[in-house]
Each structure stands twice: as structure tokens, then as C-alpha cells.
XYZ file of N, CA and C in Angstrom:
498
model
N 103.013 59.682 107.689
C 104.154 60.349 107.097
C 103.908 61.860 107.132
N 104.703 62.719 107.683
C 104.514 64.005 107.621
C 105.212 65.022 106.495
N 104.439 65.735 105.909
C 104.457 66.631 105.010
C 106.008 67.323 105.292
N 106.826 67.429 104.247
C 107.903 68.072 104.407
C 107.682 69.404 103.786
N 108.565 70.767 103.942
C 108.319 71.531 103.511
C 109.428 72.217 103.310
N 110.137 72.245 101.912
C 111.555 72.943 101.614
C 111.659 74.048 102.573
N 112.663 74.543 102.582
C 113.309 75.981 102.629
C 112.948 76.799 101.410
N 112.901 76.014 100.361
C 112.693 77.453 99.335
C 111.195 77.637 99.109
N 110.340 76.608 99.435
C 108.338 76.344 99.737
C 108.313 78.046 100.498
N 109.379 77.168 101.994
C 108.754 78.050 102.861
C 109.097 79.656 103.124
N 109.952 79.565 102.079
C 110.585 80.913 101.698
C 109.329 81.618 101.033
N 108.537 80.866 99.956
C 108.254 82.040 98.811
C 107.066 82.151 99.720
N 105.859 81.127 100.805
C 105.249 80.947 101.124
C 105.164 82.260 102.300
N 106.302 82.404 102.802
C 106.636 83.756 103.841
C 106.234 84.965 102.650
N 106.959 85.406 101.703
C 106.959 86.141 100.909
C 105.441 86.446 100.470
N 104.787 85.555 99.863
C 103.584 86.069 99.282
C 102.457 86.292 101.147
N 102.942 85.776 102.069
C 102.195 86.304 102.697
C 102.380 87.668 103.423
N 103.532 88.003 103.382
C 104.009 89.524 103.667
C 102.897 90.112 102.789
N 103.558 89.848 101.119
C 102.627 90.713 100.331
C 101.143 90.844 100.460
N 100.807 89.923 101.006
C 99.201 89.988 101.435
C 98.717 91.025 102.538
N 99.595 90.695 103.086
C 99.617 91.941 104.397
C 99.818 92.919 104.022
N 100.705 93.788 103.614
C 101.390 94.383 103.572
C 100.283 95.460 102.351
N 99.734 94.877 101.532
C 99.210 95.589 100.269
C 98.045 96.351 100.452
N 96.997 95.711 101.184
C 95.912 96.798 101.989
C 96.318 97.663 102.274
N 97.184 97.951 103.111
C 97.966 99.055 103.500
C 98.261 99.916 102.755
N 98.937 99.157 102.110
C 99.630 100.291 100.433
C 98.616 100.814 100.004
N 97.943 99.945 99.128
C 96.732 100.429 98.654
C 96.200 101.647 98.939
N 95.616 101.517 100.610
C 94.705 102.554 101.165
C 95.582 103.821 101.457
N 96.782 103.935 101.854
C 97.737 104.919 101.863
C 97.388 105.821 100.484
N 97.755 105.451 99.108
C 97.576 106.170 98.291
C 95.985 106.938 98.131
N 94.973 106.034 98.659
C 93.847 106.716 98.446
C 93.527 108.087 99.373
N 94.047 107.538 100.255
C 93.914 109.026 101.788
C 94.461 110.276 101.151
N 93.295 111.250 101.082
C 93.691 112.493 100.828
C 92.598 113.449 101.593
N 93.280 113.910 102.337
C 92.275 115.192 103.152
C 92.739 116.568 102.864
N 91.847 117.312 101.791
C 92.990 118.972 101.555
C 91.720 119.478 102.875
N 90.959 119.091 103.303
C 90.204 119.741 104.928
C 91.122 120.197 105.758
N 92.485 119.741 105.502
C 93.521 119.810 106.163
C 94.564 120.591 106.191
N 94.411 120.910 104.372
C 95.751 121.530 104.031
C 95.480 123.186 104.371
N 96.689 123.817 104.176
C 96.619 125.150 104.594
C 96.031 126.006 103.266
N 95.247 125.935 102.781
C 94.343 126.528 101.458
C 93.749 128.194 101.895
N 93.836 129.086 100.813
C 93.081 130.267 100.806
C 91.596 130.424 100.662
N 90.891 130.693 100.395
C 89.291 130.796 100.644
C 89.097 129.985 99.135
N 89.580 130.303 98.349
C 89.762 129.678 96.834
C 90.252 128.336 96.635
N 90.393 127.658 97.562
C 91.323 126.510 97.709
C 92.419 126.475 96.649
N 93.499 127.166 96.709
C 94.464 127.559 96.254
C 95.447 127.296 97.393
N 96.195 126.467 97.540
C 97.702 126.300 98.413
C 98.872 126.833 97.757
N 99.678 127.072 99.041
C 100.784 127.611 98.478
C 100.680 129.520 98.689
N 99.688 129.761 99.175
C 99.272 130.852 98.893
C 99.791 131.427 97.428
N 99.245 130.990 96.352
C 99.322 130.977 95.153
C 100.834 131.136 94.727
N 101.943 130.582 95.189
C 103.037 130.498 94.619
C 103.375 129.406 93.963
N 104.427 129.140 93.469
C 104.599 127.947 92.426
C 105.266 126.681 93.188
N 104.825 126.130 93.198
C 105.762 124.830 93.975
C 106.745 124.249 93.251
N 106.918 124.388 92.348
C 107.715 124.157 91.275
C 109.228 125.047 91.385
N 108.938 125.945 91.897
C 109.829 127.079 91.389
C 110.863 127.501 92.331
N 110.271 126.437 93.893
C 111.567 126.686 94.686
C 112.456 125.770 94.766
N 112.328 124.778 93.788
C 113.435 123.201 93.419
C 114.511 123.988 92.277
N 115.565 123.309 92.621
C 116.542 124.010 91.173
C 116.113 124.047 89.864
N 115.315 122.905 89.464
C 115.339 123.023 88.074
C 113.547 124.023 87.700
N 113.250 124.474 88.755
C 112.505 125.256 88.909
C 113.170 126.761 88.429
N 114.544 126.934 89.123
C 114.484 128.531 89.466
C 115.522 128.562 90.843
N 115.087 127.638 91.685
C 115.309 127.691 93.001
C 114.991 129.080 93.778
N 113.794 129.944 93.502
C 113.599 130.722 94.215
C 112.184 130.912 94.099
N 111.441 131.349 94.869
C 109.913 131.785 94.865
C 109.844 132.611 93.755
N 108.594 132.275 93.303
C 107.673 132.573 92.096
C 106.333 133.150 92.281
N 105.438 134.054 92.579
C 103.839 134.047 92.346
C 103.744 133.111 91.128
N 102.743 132.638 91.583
C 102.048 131.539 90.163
C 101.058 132.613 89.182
N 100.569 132.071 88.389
C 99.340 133.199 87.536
C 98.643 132.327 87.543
N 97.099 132.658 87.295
C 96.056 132.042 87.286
C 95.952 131.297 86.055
N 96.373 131.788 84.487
C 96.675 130.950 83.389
C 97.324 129.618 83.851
N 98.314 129.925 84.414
C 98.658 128.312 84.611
C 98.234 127.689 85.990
N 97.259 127.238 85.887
C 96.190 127.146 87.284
C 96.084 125.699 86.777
N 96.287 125.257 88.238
C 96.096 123.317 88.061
C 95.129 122.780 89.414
N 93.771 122.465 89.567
C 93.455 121.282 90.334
C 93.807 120.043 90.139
N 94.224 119.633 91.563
C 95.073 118.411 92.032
C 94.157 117.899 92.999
N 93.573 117.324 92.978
C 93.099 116.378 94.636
C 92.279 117.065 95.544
N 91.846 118.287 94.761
C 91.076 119.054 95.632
C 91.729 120.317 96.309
N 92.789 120.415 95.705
C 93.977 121.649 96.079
C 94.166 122.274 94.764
N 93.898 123.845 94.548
C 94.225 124.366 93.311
C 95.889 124.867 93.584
N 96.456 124.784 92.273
C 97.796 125.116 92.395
C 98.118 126.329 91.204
N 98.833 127.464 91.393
C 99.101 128.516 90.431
C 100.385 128.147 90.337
N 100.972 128.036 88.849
C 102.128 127.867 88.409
C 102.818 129.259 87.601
N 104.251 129.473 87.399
C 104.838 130.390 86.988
C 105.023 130.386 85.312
N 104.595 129.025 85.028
C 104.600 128.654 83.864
C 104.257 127.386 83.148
N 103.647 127.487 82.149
C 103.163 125.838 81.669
C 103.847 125.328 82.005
N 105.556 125.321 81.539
C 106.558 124.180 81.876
C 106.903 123.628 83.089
N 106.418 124.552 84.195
C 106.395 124.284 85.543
C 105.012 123.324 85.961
N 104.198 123.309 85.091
C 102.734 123.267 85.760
C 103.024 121.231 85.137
N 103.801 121.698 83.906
C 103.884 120.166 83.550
C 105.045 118.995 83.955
N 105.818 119.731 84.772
C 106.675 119.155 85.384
C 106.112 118.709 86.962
N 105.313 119.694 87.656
C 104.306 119.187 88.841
C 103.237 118.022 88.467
N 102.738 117.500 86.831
C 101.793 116.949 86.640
C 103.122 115.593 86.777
N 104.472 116.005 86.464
C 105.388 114.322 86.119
C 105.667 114.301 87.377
N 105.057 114.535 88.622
C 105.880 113.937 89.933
C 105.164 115.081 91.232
N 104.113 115.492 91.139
C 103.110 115.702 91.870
C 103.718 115.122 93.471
N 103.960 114.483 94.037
C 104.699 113.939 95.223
C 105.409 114.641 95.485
N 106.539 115.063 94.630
C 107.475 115.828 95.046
C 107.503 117.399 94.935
N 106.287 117.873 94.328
C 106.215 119.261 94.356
C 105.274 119.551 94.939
N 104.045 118.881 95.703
C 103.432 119.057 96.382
C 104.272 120.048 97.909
N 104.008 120.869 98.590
C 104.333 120.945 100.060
C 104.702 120.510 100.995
N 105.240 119.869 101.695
C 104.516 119.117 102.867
C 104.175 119.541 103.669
N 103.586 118.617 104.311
C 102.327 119.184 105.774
C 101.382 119.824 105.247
N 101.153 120.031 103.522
C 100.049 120.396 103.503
C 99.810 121.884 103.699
N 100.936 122.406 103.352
C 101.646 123.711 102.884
C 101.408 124.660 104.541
N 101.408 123.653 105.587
C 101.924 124.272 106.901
C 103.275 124.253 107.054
N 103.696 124.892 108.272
C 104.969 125.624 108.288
C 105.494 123.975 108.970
N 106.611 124.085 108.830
C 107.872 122.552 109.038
C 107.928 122.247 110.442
N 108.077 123.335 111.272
C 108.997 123.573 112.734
C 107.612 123.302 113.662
N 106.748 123.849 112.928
C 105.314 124.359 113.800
C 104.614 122.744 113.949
N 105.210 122.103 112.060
C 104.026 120.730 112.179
C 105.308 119.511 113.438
N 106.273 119.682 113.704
C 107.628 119.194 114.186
C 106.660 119.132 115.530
N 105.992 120.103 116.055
C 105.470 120.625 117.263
C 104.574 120.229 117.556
N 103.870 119.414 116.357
C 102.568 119.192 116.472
C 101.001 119.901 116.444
N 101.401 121.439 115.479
C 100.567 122.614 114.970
C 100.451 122.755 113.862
N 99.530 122.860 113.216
C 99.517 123.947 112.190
C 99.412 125.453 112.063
N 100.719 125.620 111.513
C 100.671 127.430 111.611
C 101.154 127.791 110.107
N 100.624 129.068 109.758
C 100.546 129.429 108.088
C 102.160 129.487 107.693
N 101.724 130.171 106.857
C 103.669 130.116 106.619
C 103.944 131.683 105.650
N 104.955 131.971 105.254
C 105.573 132.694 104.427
C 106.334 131.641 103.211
N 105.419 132.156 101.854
C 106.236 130.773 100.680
C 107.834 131.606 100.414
N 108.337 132.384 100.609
C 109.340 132.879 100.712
C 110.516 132.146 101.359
N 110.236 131.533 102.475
C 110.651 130.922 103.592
C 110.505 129.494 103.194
N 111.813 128.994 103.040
C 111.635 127.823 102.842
C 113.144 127.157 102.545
N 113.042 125.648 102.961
C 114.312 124.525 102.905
C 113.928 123.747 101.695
N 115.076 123.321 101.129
C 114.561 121.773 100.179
C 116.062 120.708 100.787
N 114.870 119.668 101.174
C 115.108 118.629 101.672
C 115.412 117.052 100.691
N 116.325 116.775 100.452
C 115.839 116.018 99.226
C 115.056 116.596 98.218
N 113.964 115.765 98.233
C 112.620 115.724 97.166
C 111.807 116.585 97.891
N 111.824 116.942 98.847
C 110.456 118.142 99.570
C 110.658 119.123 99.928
N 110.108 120.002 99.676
C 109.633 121.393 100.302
C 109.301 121.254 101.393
N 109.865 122.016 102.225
C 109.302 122.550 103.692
C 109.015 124.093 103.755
N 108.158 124.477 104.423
C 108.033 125.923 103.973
C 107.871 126.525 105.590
N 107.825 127.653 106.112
C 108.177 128.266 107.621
C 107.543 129.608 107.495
N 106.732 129.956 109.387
C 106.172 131.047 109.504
C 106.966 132.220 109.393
N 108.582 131.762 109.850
C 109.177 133.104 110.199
C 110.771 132.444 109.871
N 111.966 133.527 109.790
C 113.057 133.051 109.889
C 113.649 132.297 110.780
N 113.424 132.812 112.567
C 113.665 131.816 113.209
C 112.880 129.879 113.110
N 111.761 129.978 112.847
C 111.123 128.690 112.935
C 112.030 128.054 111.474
N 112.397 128.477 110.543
C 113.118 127.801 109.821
C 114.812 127.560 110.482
N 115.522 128.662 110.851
C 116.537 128.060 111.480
C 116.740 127.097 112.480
N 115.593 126.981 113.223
C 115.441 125.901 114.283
C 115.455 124.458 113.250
N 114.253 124.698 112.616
C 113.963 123.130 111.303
C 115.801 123.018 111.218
N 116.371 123.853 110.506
C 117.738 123.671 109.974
C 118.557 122.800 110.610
N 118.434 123.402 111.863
C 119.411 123.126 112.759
C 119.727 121.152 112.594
N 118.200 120.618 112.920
C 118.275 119.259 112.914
C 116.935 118.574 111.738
N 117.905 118.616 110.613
C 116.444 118.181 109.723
C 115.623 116.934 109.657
N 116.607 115.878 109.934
C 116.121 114.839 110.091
C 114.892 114.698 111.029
N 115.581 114.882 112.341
C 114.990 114.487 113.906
C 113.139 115.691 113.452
N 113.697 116.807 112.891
C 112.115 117.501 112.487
C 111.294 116.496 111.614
N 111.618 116.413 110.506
C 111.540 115.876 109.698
C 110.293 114.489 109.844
N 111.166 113.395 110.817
C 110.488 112.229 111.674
C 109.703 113.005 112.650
N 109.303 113.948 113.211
C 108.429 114.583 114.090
C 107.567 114.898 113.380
N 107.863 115.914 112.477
C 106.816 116.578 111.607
C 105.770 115.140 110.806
N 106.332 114.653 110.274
C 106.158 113.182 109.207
C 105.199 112.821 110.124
N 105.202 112.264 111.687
C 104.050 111.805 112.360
C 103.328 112.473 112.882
N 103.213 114.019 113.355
C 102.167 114.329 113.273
C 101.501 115.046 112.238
N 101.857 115.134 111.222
C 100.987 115.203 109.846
C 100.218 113.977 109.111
N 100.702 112.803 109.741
C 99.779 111.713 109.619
C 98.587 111.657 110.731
N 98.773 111.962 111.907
C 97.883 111.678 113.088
C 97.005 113.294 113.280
N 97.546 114.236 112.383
C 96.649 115.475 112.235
C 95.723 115.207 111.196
N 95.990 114.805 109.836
C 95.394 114.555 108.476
C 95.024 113.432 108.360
N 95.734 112.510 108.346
C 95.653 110.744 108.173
C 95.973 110.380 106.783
N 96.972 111.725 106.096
C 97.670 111.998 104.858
C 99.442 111.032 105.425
N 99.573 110.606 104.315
C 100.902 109.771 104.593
C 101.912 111.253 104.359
N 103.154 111.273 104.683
C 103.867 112.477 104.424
C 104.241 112.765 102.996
N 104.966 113.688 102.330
C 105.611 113.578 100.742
C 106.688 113.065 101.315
N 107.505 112.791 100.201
C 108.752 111.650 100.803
C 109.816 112.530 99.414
């Protein structure tokens, strides 16, 4: 007599084995962090000490110098904030005020480079910061954010082996 096996067996049976798969992965994603990578000052300070905070709206929406009072290590990246309230709003969602690329320029990582940037210069994309060497390399990013976006995203994984900010 052969073993029958529902539709709904072989349903959950698919399911928990995705999750099996699937969770190593996850897992190790969150642990990968290389700031060897990121664009840091001799101080390991990113951002070239501006606020990451401060170019999102409820920031300010405009560049900030950070001060050293409100000075935060993160992961091996020091960060200068414009203000406690900024510094504690980067501690509720760190993902999204982080840089991306690792506070290289958008167009340059699109290209498959790292090149410094101007924190002046910069898009918000959704939830991320992109930041740019020059005005043109940001109008180019502009032009097509997405299609950069998916360029930049893979080679900032295959430069770092950092998953992108999202």
C-alpha cells in the first residue's frame, strides 16, 4: 500500500523546507559587515562627518556638519550627528540612515567604482541616501534611478560582500 500524501502535507512540507533554505542565507546576510570598504576619513568617521540624518525630511532635508558631542559608533563606522534627536532617530532605523555604498558616490558605484563624494550632493530614494562626486554624476543617477539603483545594489555586494540599504 503506498503512502498517500495530502495537498495540504505537501504544502506545509514545501514551506518549511523553503524556510530551511532560505534562513542561512538570511541569517549570514545580516552578519556581513565590511566598513574596510566604506568610504571613512582617517578617524573612521563616514559621511565625511555630516549627519545622515539630516538629509531625510524629518531630518531637515538638507545637509548638516555633525559635532563630535553627538558622535555615534555603529559597526565599526563612526557617525557625527547634528543633534541628539538625530543621533536617536539613526539608533531607531540605522538601515535607513546609513549611506549607501558605503558613503561612495551612487553613479560611480552604478559603474562599478568607488569614488568619494560631496555630502552636499545628494538624492533620497525611498528609504536611502545616495550621495555623488559632482553635479553631473548625480544628474546622470537622476535620470534613471531604478536601472542605477539595481547596478549600483550589485556591485556594492560583489565590491564589499555588504547586502545593499534597502
Amino acid at each position: 500500500m503506498k503512502n498517500k500524501v495530502s495537498v495540504r502535507q505537501s504544502s506545509w512540507m514545501v514551506l518549511l523546507l523553503a524556510s530551511m533554505v532560505s534562513l542561512p542565507a538570511f541569517a549570514h546576510s545580516d552578519a556581513t559587515r565590511n566598513p574596510a570598504e566604506h568610504n571613512l576619513t582617517r578617524e573612521k568617521v563616514g559621511l565625511k562627518g555630516f549627519d545622515p540624518v539630516a538629509v531625510f525630511p524629518e531630518g531637515g532635508g538638507a545637509p548638516q556638519a555633525g559635532k563630535a558631542e553627538f558622535k555615534l559608533d555603529y559597526e565599526g563606522v563612526t557617525y557625527l550627528f547634528a543633534s541628539d534627536e538625530h543621533r536617536e532617530r539613526f539608533l531607531q532605523d540605522p538601515a535607513k540612515y546609513e549611506p549607501t555604498y558605503g558613503g561612495w558616490c551612487a553613479y560611480a558605484m552604478a559603474q562599478g567604482s568607488k569614488v568619494d563624494i560631496q555630502p552636499d550632493l545628494f538624492t533620497i530614494s525611498g528609504n536611502r541616501a545616495h550621495f555623488f562626486v559632482s553635479r553631473r554624476a548625480k544628474q546622470s543617477f537622476d535620470r534613471d534611478i531604478a536601472d542605477h539603483e539595481l547596478r549600483a545594489d550589485a556591485n556594492w555586494k560583489r565590491i564589499s560582500g555588504e547586502d545593499p540599504r534597502r
